[in-house]
PDB file of C-alpha atoms and ligand atoms in Angstrom:
ATOM      1  CA  UNK A   1       0.000   0.000   0.000  1.00  0.00           C
ATOM      2  CA  UNK A   2       1.122   3.522  -0.795  1.00  0.00           C
ATOM      3  CA  UNK A   3       2.042   4.939   2.618  1.00  0.00           C
ATOM      4  CA  UNK A   4       0.503   8.302   1.747  1.00  0.00           C
ATOM      5  CA  UNK A   5      -2.836   6.683   1.004  1.00  0.00           C
ATOM      6  CA  UNK A   6      -4.687   7.522   4.248  1.00  0.00           C
ATOM      7  CA  UNK A   7      -3.605  11.127   3.883  1.00  0.00           C
ATOM      8  CA  UNK A   8      -4.541  11.241   0.201  1.00  0.00           C
ATOM      9  CA  UNK A   9      -7.931   9.626   0.854  1.00  0.00           C
ATOM     10  CA  UNK A  10      -8.669  12.274   3.482  1.00  0.00           C
ATOM     11  CA  UNK A  11      -7.429  14.965   1.071  1.00  0.00           C
ATOM     12  CA  UNK A  12     -10.014  13.829  -1.460  1.00  0.00           C
ATOM     13  CA  UNK A  13     -12.842  13.863   1.101  1.00  0.00           C
ATOM     14  CA  UNK A  14     -11.830  17.310   2.325  1.00  0.00           C
ATOM     15  CA  UNK A  15     -11.349  18.685  -1.191  1.00  0.00           C
ATOM     16  CA  UNK A  16     -14.883  17.589  -2.102  1.00  0.00           C
ATOM     17  CA  UNK A  17     -16.278  19.137   1.099  1.00  0.00           C
ATOM     18  CA  UNK A  18     -14.428  22.413   0.442  1.00  0.00           C
ATOM     19  CA  UNK A  19     -15.689  22.522  -3.126  1.00  0.00           C
ATOM     20  CA  UNK A  20     -19.306  21.841  -2.136  1.00  0.00           C
ATOM     21  CA  UNK A  21     -19.303  24.353   0.731  1.00  0.00           C
ATOM     22  CA  UNK A  22     -20.044  27.475  -1.362  1.00  0.00           C
ATOM     23  CA  UNK A  23     -22.664  25.728  -3.510  1.00  0.00           C
ATOM     24  CA  UNK A  24     -26.257  26.230  -2.535  1.00  0.00           C
ATOM     25  CA  UNK A  25     -28.024  23.481  -4.476  1.00  0.00           C
ATOM     26  CA  UNK A  26     -30.738  21.427  -2.798  1.00  0.00           C
ATOM     27  CA  UNK A  27     -29.238  18.749  -0.567  1.00  0.00           C
ATOM     28  CA  UNK A  28     -25.737  20.213  -0.374  1.00  0.00           C
ATOM     29  CA  UNK A  29     -26.216  21.252   3.268  1.00  0.00           C
ATOM     30  CA  UNK A  30     -27.492  17.755   4.141  1.00  0.00           C
ATOM     31  CA  UNK A  31     -24.473  16.158   2.460  1.00  0.00           C
ATOM     32  CA  UNK A  32     -22.036  18.445   4.268  1.00  0.00           C
ATOM     33  CA  UNK A  33     -23.732  17.864   7.638  1.00  0.00           C
ATOM     34  CA  UNK A  34     -23.656  14.071   7.221  1.00  0.00           C
ATOM     35  CA  UNK A  35     -20.098  14.197   5.892  1.00  0.00           C
ATOM     36  CA  UNK A  36     -18.983  16.109   8.968  1.00  0.00           C
ATOM     37  CA  UNK A  37     -20.272  13.184  11.090  1.00  0.00           C
ATOM     38  CA  UNK A  38     -18.130  10.583   9.301  1.00  0.00           C
ATOM     39  CA  UNK A  39     -14.936   9.236  10.828  1.00  0.00           C
ATOM     40  CA  UNK A  40     -12.084   9.854   8.369  1.00  0.00           C
ATOM     41  CA  UNK A  41      -9.309   9.575  10.951  1.00  0.00           C
ATOM     42  CA  UNK A  42      -6.230   7.384  10.441  1.00  0.00           C
ATOM     43  CA  UNK A  43      -7.804   4.898  12.844  1.00  0.00           C
ATOM     44  CA  UNK A  44     -10.860   4.509  10.590  1.00  0.00           C
ATOM     45  CA  UNK A  45      -8.836   4.109   7.396  1.00  0.00           C
ATOM     46  CA  UNK A  46      -8.585   0.785   5.605  1.00  0.00           C
ATOM     47  CA  UNK A  47      -7.222   0.200   2.108  1.00  0.00           C
ATOM     48  CA  UNK A  48      -9.819  -1.070  -0.385  1.00  0.00           C
ATOM     49  CA  UNK A  49      -8.975  -3.973  -2.679  1.00  0.00           C
ATOM     50  CA  UNK A  50      -8.114  -1.992  -5.840  1.00  0.00           C
ATOM     51  CA  UNK A  51     -10.182  -3.003  -8.864  1.00  0.00           C
ATOM     52  CA  UNK A  52     -10.400  -1.469 -12.326  1.00  0.00           C
ATOM     53  CA  UNK A  53     -13.071  -1.475 -15.037  1.00  0.00           C
ATOM     54  CA  UNK A  54     -13.028  -0.803 -18.802  1.00  0.00           C
ATOM     55  CA  UNK A  55     -14.749   2.589 -18.305  1.00  0.00           C
ATOM     56  CA  UNK A  56     -11.558   3.882 -16.662  1.00  0.00           C
ATOM     57  CA  UNK A  57     -10.099   4.323 -20.150  1.00  0.00           C
ATOM     58  CA  UNK A  58     -12.017   7.647 -19.987  1.00  0.00           C
ATOM     59  CA  UNK A  59     -10.750   8.669 -16.544  1.00  0.00           C
ATOM     60  CA  UNK A  60      -7.616  10.613 -17.651  1.00  0.00           C
ATOM     61  CA  UNK A  61      -9.696  12.786 -20.003  1.00  0.00           C
ATOM     62  CA  UNK A  62     -12.264  13.371 -17.258  1.00  0.00           C
ATOM     63  CA  UNK A  63      -9.625  14.254 -14.659  1.00  0.00           C
ATOM     64  CA  UNK A  64      -8.203  16.718 -17.197  1.00  0.00           C
ATOM     65  CA  UNK A  65     -11.627  18.324 -17.518  1.00  0.00           C
ATOM     66  CA  UNK A  66     -12.020  18.345 -13.731  1.00  0.00           C
ATOM     67  CA  UNK A  67      -8.784  20.358 -13.471  1.00  0.00           C
ATOM     68  CA  UNK A  68     -10.593  23.253 -15.140  1.00  0.00           C
ATOM     69  CA  UNK A  69     -13.349  23.107 -12.512  1.00  0.00           C
ATOM     70  CA  UNK A  70     -11.423  22.415  -9.314  1.00  0.00           C
ATOM     71  CA  UNK A  71      -7.711  21.650  -9.461  1.00  0.00           C
ATOM     72  CA  UNK A  72      -7.587  20.415  -5.860  1.00  0.00           C
ATOM     73  CA  UNK A  73     -10.338  17.822  -6.404  1.00  0.00           C
ATOM     74  CA  UNK A  74      -8.751  16.733  -9.701  1.00  0.00           C
ATOM     75  CA  UNK A  75      -5.332  16.292  -8.103  1.00  0.00           C
ATOM     76  CA  UNK A  76      -6.805  14.434  -5.133  1.00  0.00           C
ATOM     77  CA  UNK A  77      -8.633  12.007  -7.448  1.00  0.00           C
ATOM     78  CA  UNK A  78      -5.424  11.443  -9.429  1.00  0.00           C
ATOM     79  CA  UNK A  79      -3.571  10.727  -6.182  1.00  0.00           C
ATOM     80  CA  UNK A  80      -5.866   7.812  -5.244  1.00  0.00           C
ATOM     81  CA  UNK A  81      -7.109   6.592  -8.647  1.00  0.00           C
ATOM     82  CA  UNK A  82      -4.973   3.423  -8.609  1.00  0.00           C
ATOM     83  CA  UNK A  83      -6.280   2.483  -5.164  1.00  0.00           C
ATOM     84  CA  UNK A  84     -10.025   2.684  -5.732  1.00  0.00           C
ATOM     85  CA  UNK A  85     -12.287  -0.341  -5.946  1.00  0.00           C
ATOM     86  CA  UNK A  86     -14.394   0.241  -9.079  1.00  0.00           C
ATOM     87  CA  UNK A  87     -17.618  -1.722  -9.173  1.00  0.00           C
ATOM     88  CA  UNK A  88     -20.908  -2.154 -11.001  1.00  0.00           C
ATOM     89  CA  UNK A  89     -24.407  -2.970  -9.822  1.00  0.00           C
ATOM     90  CA  UNK A  90     -24.719  -6.730 -10.113  1.00  0.00           C
ATOM     91  CA  UNK A  91     -28.210  -6.545 -11.612  1.00  0.00           C
ATOM     92  CA  UNK A  92     -27.099  -4.322 -14.535  1.00  0.00           C
ATOM     93  CA  UNK A  93     -26.366  -5.827 -17.958  1.00  0.00           C
ATOM     94  CA  UNK A  94     -26.008  -4.750 -21.587  1.00  0.00           C
ATOM     95  CA  UNK A  95     -29.305  -6.540 -22.254  1.00  0.00           C
ATOM     96  CA  UNK A  96     -31.028  -4.129 -19.847  1.00  0.00           C
ATOM     97  CA  UNK A  97     -29.046  -0.958 -20.523  1.00  0.00           C
ATOM     98  CA  UNK A  98     -27.826  -1.169 -24.118  1.00  0.00           C
ATOM     99  CA  UNK A  99     -24.952  -2.802 -25.963  1.00  0.00           C
ATOM    100  CA  UNK A 100     -21.621  -1.742 -24.452  1.00  0.00           C
ATOM    101  CA  UNK A 101     -23.130  -0.188 -21.304  1.00  0.00           C
ATOM    102  CA  UNK A 102     -21.181  -2.350 -18.876  1.00  0.00           C
ATOM    103  CA  UNK A 103     -17.906  -1.361 -20.579  1.00  0.00           C
ATOM    104  CA  UNK A 104     -18.884   2.274 -20.078  1.00  0.00           C
ATOM    105  CA  UNK A 105     -20.117   2.418 -16.504  1.00  0.00           C
ATOM    106  CA  UNK A 106     -18.715   2.033 -13.012  1.00  0.00           C
ATOM    107  CA  UNK A 107     -18.526   3.588  -9.591  1.00  0.00           C
ATOM    108  CA  UNK A 108     -16.141   3.584  -6.680  1.00  0.00           C
ATOM    109  CA  UNK A 109     -16.740   4.384  -3.044  1.00  0.00           C
ATOM    110  CA  UNK A 110     -14.508   6.863  -1.218  1.00  0.00           C
ATOM    111  CA  UNK A 111     -16.542   6.493   1.978  1.00  0.00           C
ATOM    112  CA  UNK A 112     -18.548   3.274   2.261  1.00  0.00           C
ATOM    113  CA  UNK A 113     -18.045  -0.467   2.812  1.00  0.00           C
ATOM    114  CA  UNK A 114     -15.700  -0.652  -0.222  1.00  0.00           C
ATOM    115  CA  UNK A 115     -14.118   2.759   0.303  1.00  0.00           C
ATOM    116  CA  UNK A 116     -11.257   4.160   2.361  1.00  0.00           C
ATOM    117  CA  UNK A 117     -13.495   4.778   5.386  1.00  0.00           C
ATOM    118  CA  UNK A 118     -16.507   2.610   6.259  1.00  0.00           C
ATOM    119  CA  UNK A 119     -18.968   5.454   6.855  1.00  0.00           C
ATOM    120  CA  UNK A 120     -22.074   5.415   9.043  1.00  0.00           C
ATOM    121  CA  UNK A 121     -24.979   4.654   6.696  1.00  0.00           C
ATOM    122  CA  UNK A 122     -23.351   7.136   4.319  1.00  0.00           C
ATOM    123  CA  UNK A 123     -21.737   6.675   0.902  1.00  0.00           C
ATOM    124  CA  UNK A 124     -19.501   9.104  -0.977  1.00  0.00           C
ATOM    125  CA  UNK A 125     -18.007   8.067  -4.283  1.00  0.00           C
ATOM    126  CA  UNK A 126     -17.197   8.651  -7.929  1.00  0.00           C
ATOM    127  CA  UNK A 127     -19.254   7.607 -10.918  1.00  0.00           C
ATOM    128  CA  UNK A 128     -18.038   7.230 -14.490  1.00  0.00           C
ATOM    129  CA  UNK A 129     -20.218   6.919 -17.560  1.00  0.00           C
ATOM    130  CA  UNK A 130     -18.670   6.671 -21.024  1.00  0.00           C
ATOM    131  CA  UNK A 131     -19.771   8.750 -24.037  1.00  0.00           C
ATOM    132  CA  UNK A 132     -23.170   8.284 -25.681  1.00  0.00           C
ATOM    133  CA  UNK A 133     -24.762   6.270 -22.878  1.00  0.00           C
ATOM    134  CA  UNK A 134     -28.201   6.284 -21.325  1.00  0.00           C
ATOM    135  CA  UNK A 135     -28.343   5.177 -17.706  1.00  0.00           C
ATOM    136  CA  UNK A 136     -32.079   4.807 -17.698  1.00  0.00           C
ATOM    137  CA  UNK A 137     -34.644   5.407 -14.974  1.00  0.00           C
ATOM    138  CA  UNK A 138     -33.777   3.932 -11.614  1.00  0.00           C
ATOM    139  CA  UNK A 139     -34.569   4.658  -7.976  1.00  0.00           C
ATOM    140  CA  UNK A 140     -33.516   3.890  -4.408  1.00  0.00           C
ATOM    141  CA  UNK A 141     -34.547   4.843  -0.872  1.00  0.00           C
ATOM    142  CA  UNK A 142     -31.346   6.829  -0.257  1.00  0.00           C
ATOM    143  CA  UNK A 143     -31.447  10.577  -0.908  1.00  0.00           C
ATOM    144  CA  UNK A 144     -28.693  11.292  -3.413  1.00  0.00           C
ATOM    145  CA  UNK A 145     -26.543  14.206  -4.517  1.00  0.00           C
ATOM    146  CA  UNK A 146     -24.639  14.207  -7.792  1.00  0.00           C
ATOM    147  CA  UNK A 147     -21.903  16.704  -8.557  1.00  0.00           C
ATOM    148  CA  UNK A 148     -20.757  16.379 -12.202  1.00  0.00           C
ATOM    149  CA  UNK A 149     -17.069  17.252 -12.555  1.00  0.00           C
ATOM    150  CA  UNK A 150     -17.324  17.185 -16.347  1.00  0.00           C
ATOM    151  CA  UNK A 151     -19.584  19.000 -18.794  1.00  0.00           C
ATOM    152  CA  UNK A 152     -22.339  17.880 -21.136  1.00  0.00           C
ATOM    153  CA  UNK A 153     -24.280  15.351 -19.058  1.00  0.00           C
ATOM    154  CA  UNK A 154     -28.074  15.401 -19.164  1.00  0.00           C
ATOM    155  CA  UNK A 155     -30.348  14.485 -16.298  1.00  0.00           C
ATOM    156  CA  UNK A 156     -34.006  13.573 -15.910  1.00  0.00           C
ATOM    157  CA  UNK A 157     -35.992  13.356 -12.691  1.00  0.00           C
ATOM    158  CA  UNK A 158     -39.459  11.872 -12.135  1.00  0.00           C
ATOM    159  CA  UNK A 159     -39.643  10.851 -15.802  1.00  0.00           C
ATOM    160  CA  UNK A 160     -39.313  14.461 -16.985  1.00  0.00           C
ATOM    161  CA  UNK A 161     -37.382  15.787 -19.976  1.00  0.00           C
ATOM    162  CA  UNK A 162     -33.609  15.521 -19.953  1.00  0.00           C
ATOM    163  CA  UNK A 163     -31.806  18.783 -19.249  1.00  0.00           C
ATOM    164  CA  UNK A 164     -28.101  19.461 -19.549  1.00  0.00           C
ATOM    165  CA  UNK A 165     -26.489  20.211 -16.194  1.00  0.00           C
ATOM    166  CA  UNK A 166     -23.384  22.420 -16.289  1.00  0.00           C
ATOM    167  CA  UNK A 167     -20.055  21.157 -15.002  1.00  0.00           C
ATOM    168  CA  UNK A 168     -19.909  21.823 -11.267  1.00  0.00           C
ATOM    169  CA  UNK A 169     -23.663  22.217 -10.660  1.00  0.00           C
ATOM    170  CA  UNK A 170     -25.364  19.811  -8.251  1.00  0.00           C
ATOM    171  CA  UNK A 171     -28.358  17.512  -8.698  1.00  0.00           C
ATOM    172  CA  UNK A 172     -30.519  16.231  -5.844  1.00  0.00           C
ATOM    173  CA  UNK A 173     -32.648  13.080  -5.978  1.00  0.00           C
ATOM    174  CA  UNK A 174     -35.141  12.722  -3.095  1.00  0.00           C
ATOM    175  CA  UNK A 175     -35.785   9.177  -1.777  1.00  0.00           C
ATOM    176  CA  UNK A 176     -37.383   6.869  -4.387  1.00  0.00           C
ATOM    177  CA  UNK A 177     -37.438   9.580  -7.089  1.00  0.00           C
ATOM    178  CA  UNK A 178     -36.963   8.145 -10.570  1.00  0.00           C
ATOM    179  CA  UNK A 179     -33.829   9.488 -12.217  1.00  0.00           C
ATOM    180  CA  UNK A 180     -31.807   8.914 -15.370  1.00  0.00           C
ATOM    181  CA  UNK A 181     -28.593  10.237 -16.923  1.00  0.00           C
ATOM    182  CA  UNK A 182     -27.401  10.599 -20.511  1.00  0.00           C
ATOM    183  CA  UNK A 183     -24.018  11.423 -21.951  1.00  0.00           C
ATOM    184  CA  UNK A 184     -23.173  12.641 -25.459  1.00  0.00           C
ATOM    185  CA  UNK A 185     -19.581  12.906 -26.822  1.00  0.00           C
ATOM    186  CA  UNK A 186     -17.995  13.601 -23.431  1.00  0.00           C
ATOM    187  CA  UNK A 187     -17.657  10.976 -20.702  1.00  0.00           C
ATOM    188  CA  UNK A 188     -19.120  11.842 -17.315  1.00  0.00           C
ATOM    189  CA  UNK A 189     -17.159  11.840 -14.082  1.00  0.00           C
ATOM    190  CA  UNK A 190     -19.254  12.781 -11.071  1.00  0.00           C
ATOM    191  CA  UNK A 191     -19.059  12.774  -7.310  1.00  0.00           C
ATOM    192  CA  UNK A 192     -22.118  11.136  -5.752  1.00  0.00           C
ATOM    193  CA  UNK A 193     -23.358  10.833  -2.213  1.00  0.00           C
ATOM    194  CA  UNK A 194     -26.050   8.804  -0.469  1.00  0.00           C
ATOM    195  CA  UNK A 195     -26.762  10.550   2.807  1.00  0.00           C
ATOM    196  CA  UNK A 196     -28.750   7.760   4.560  1.00  0.00           C
ATOM    197  CA  UNK A 197     -30.759   4.554   3.982  1.00  0.00           C
ATOM    198  CA  UNK A 198     -27.838   3.119   2.053  1.00  0.00           C
ATOM    199  CA  UNK A 199     -28.717  -0.543   2.595  1.00  0.00           C
ATOM    200  CA  UNK A 200     -30.999  -0.905  -0.439  1.00  0.00           C
ATOM    201  CA  UNK A 201     -29.308  -0.782  -3.867  1.00  0.00           C
ATOM    202  CA  UNK A 202     -30.572   1.125  -6.888  1.00  0.00           C
ATOM    203  CA  UNK A 203     -33.237  -0.644  -8.928  1.00  0.00           C
ATOM    204  CA  UNK A 204     -34.010  -0.075 -12.599  1.00  0.00           C
ATOM    205  CA  UNK A 205     -37.564   0.997 -13.329  1.00  0.00           C
ATOM    206  CA  UNK A 206     -39.852  -0.875 -15.661  1.00  0.00           C
ATOM    207  CA  UNK A 207     -39.493  -4.305 -17.237  1.00  0.00           C
TER     208      UNK A 207
HETATM  209 FE1  FE2 B 301     -29.190   7.294  -7.967  1.00  0.00          FE
END
């Protein structure tokens, strides 16, 4: 294990908190309050089992784009990128989400059971979605914040029209709200957070 890893993991958590602080989107205050309750001390640190996914081919480009938004967050992600455990929802398949989806999707926990700190019914992580993908309607009991670090992603809530969300804006999904995400030419890298009720995974809507 890289001996700077606990420090770098905490750097990433703190860089995200610092970056969210001045933003006033719905749910940001709840995320920051819950984040402040999490134990990110050296004593709580444990190294995840690093795991990669094909979608990470897009990560360097996305970190480069993140540099333009927040250099501290971008550098902190780069410092831990080799140590993250990238995963996919076990119920997701190309048959359900479109040919090539599983090669273009993945998420990693920063705080959570597979992250650097276990968290107390709280998940903080990164999501990647490759270009020209449609992560269709899904829902979960956990309230969720997304913070896209890259530009060009489109978001739909409650089955409504997709709207492009600018790089650095935040998106809030109340418990059980349907939500979906689309990308065009640019891959999406986003910070996400589940503030509570994290025990039930996301479920795709419909057949
Ligand atoms: Fe979600």
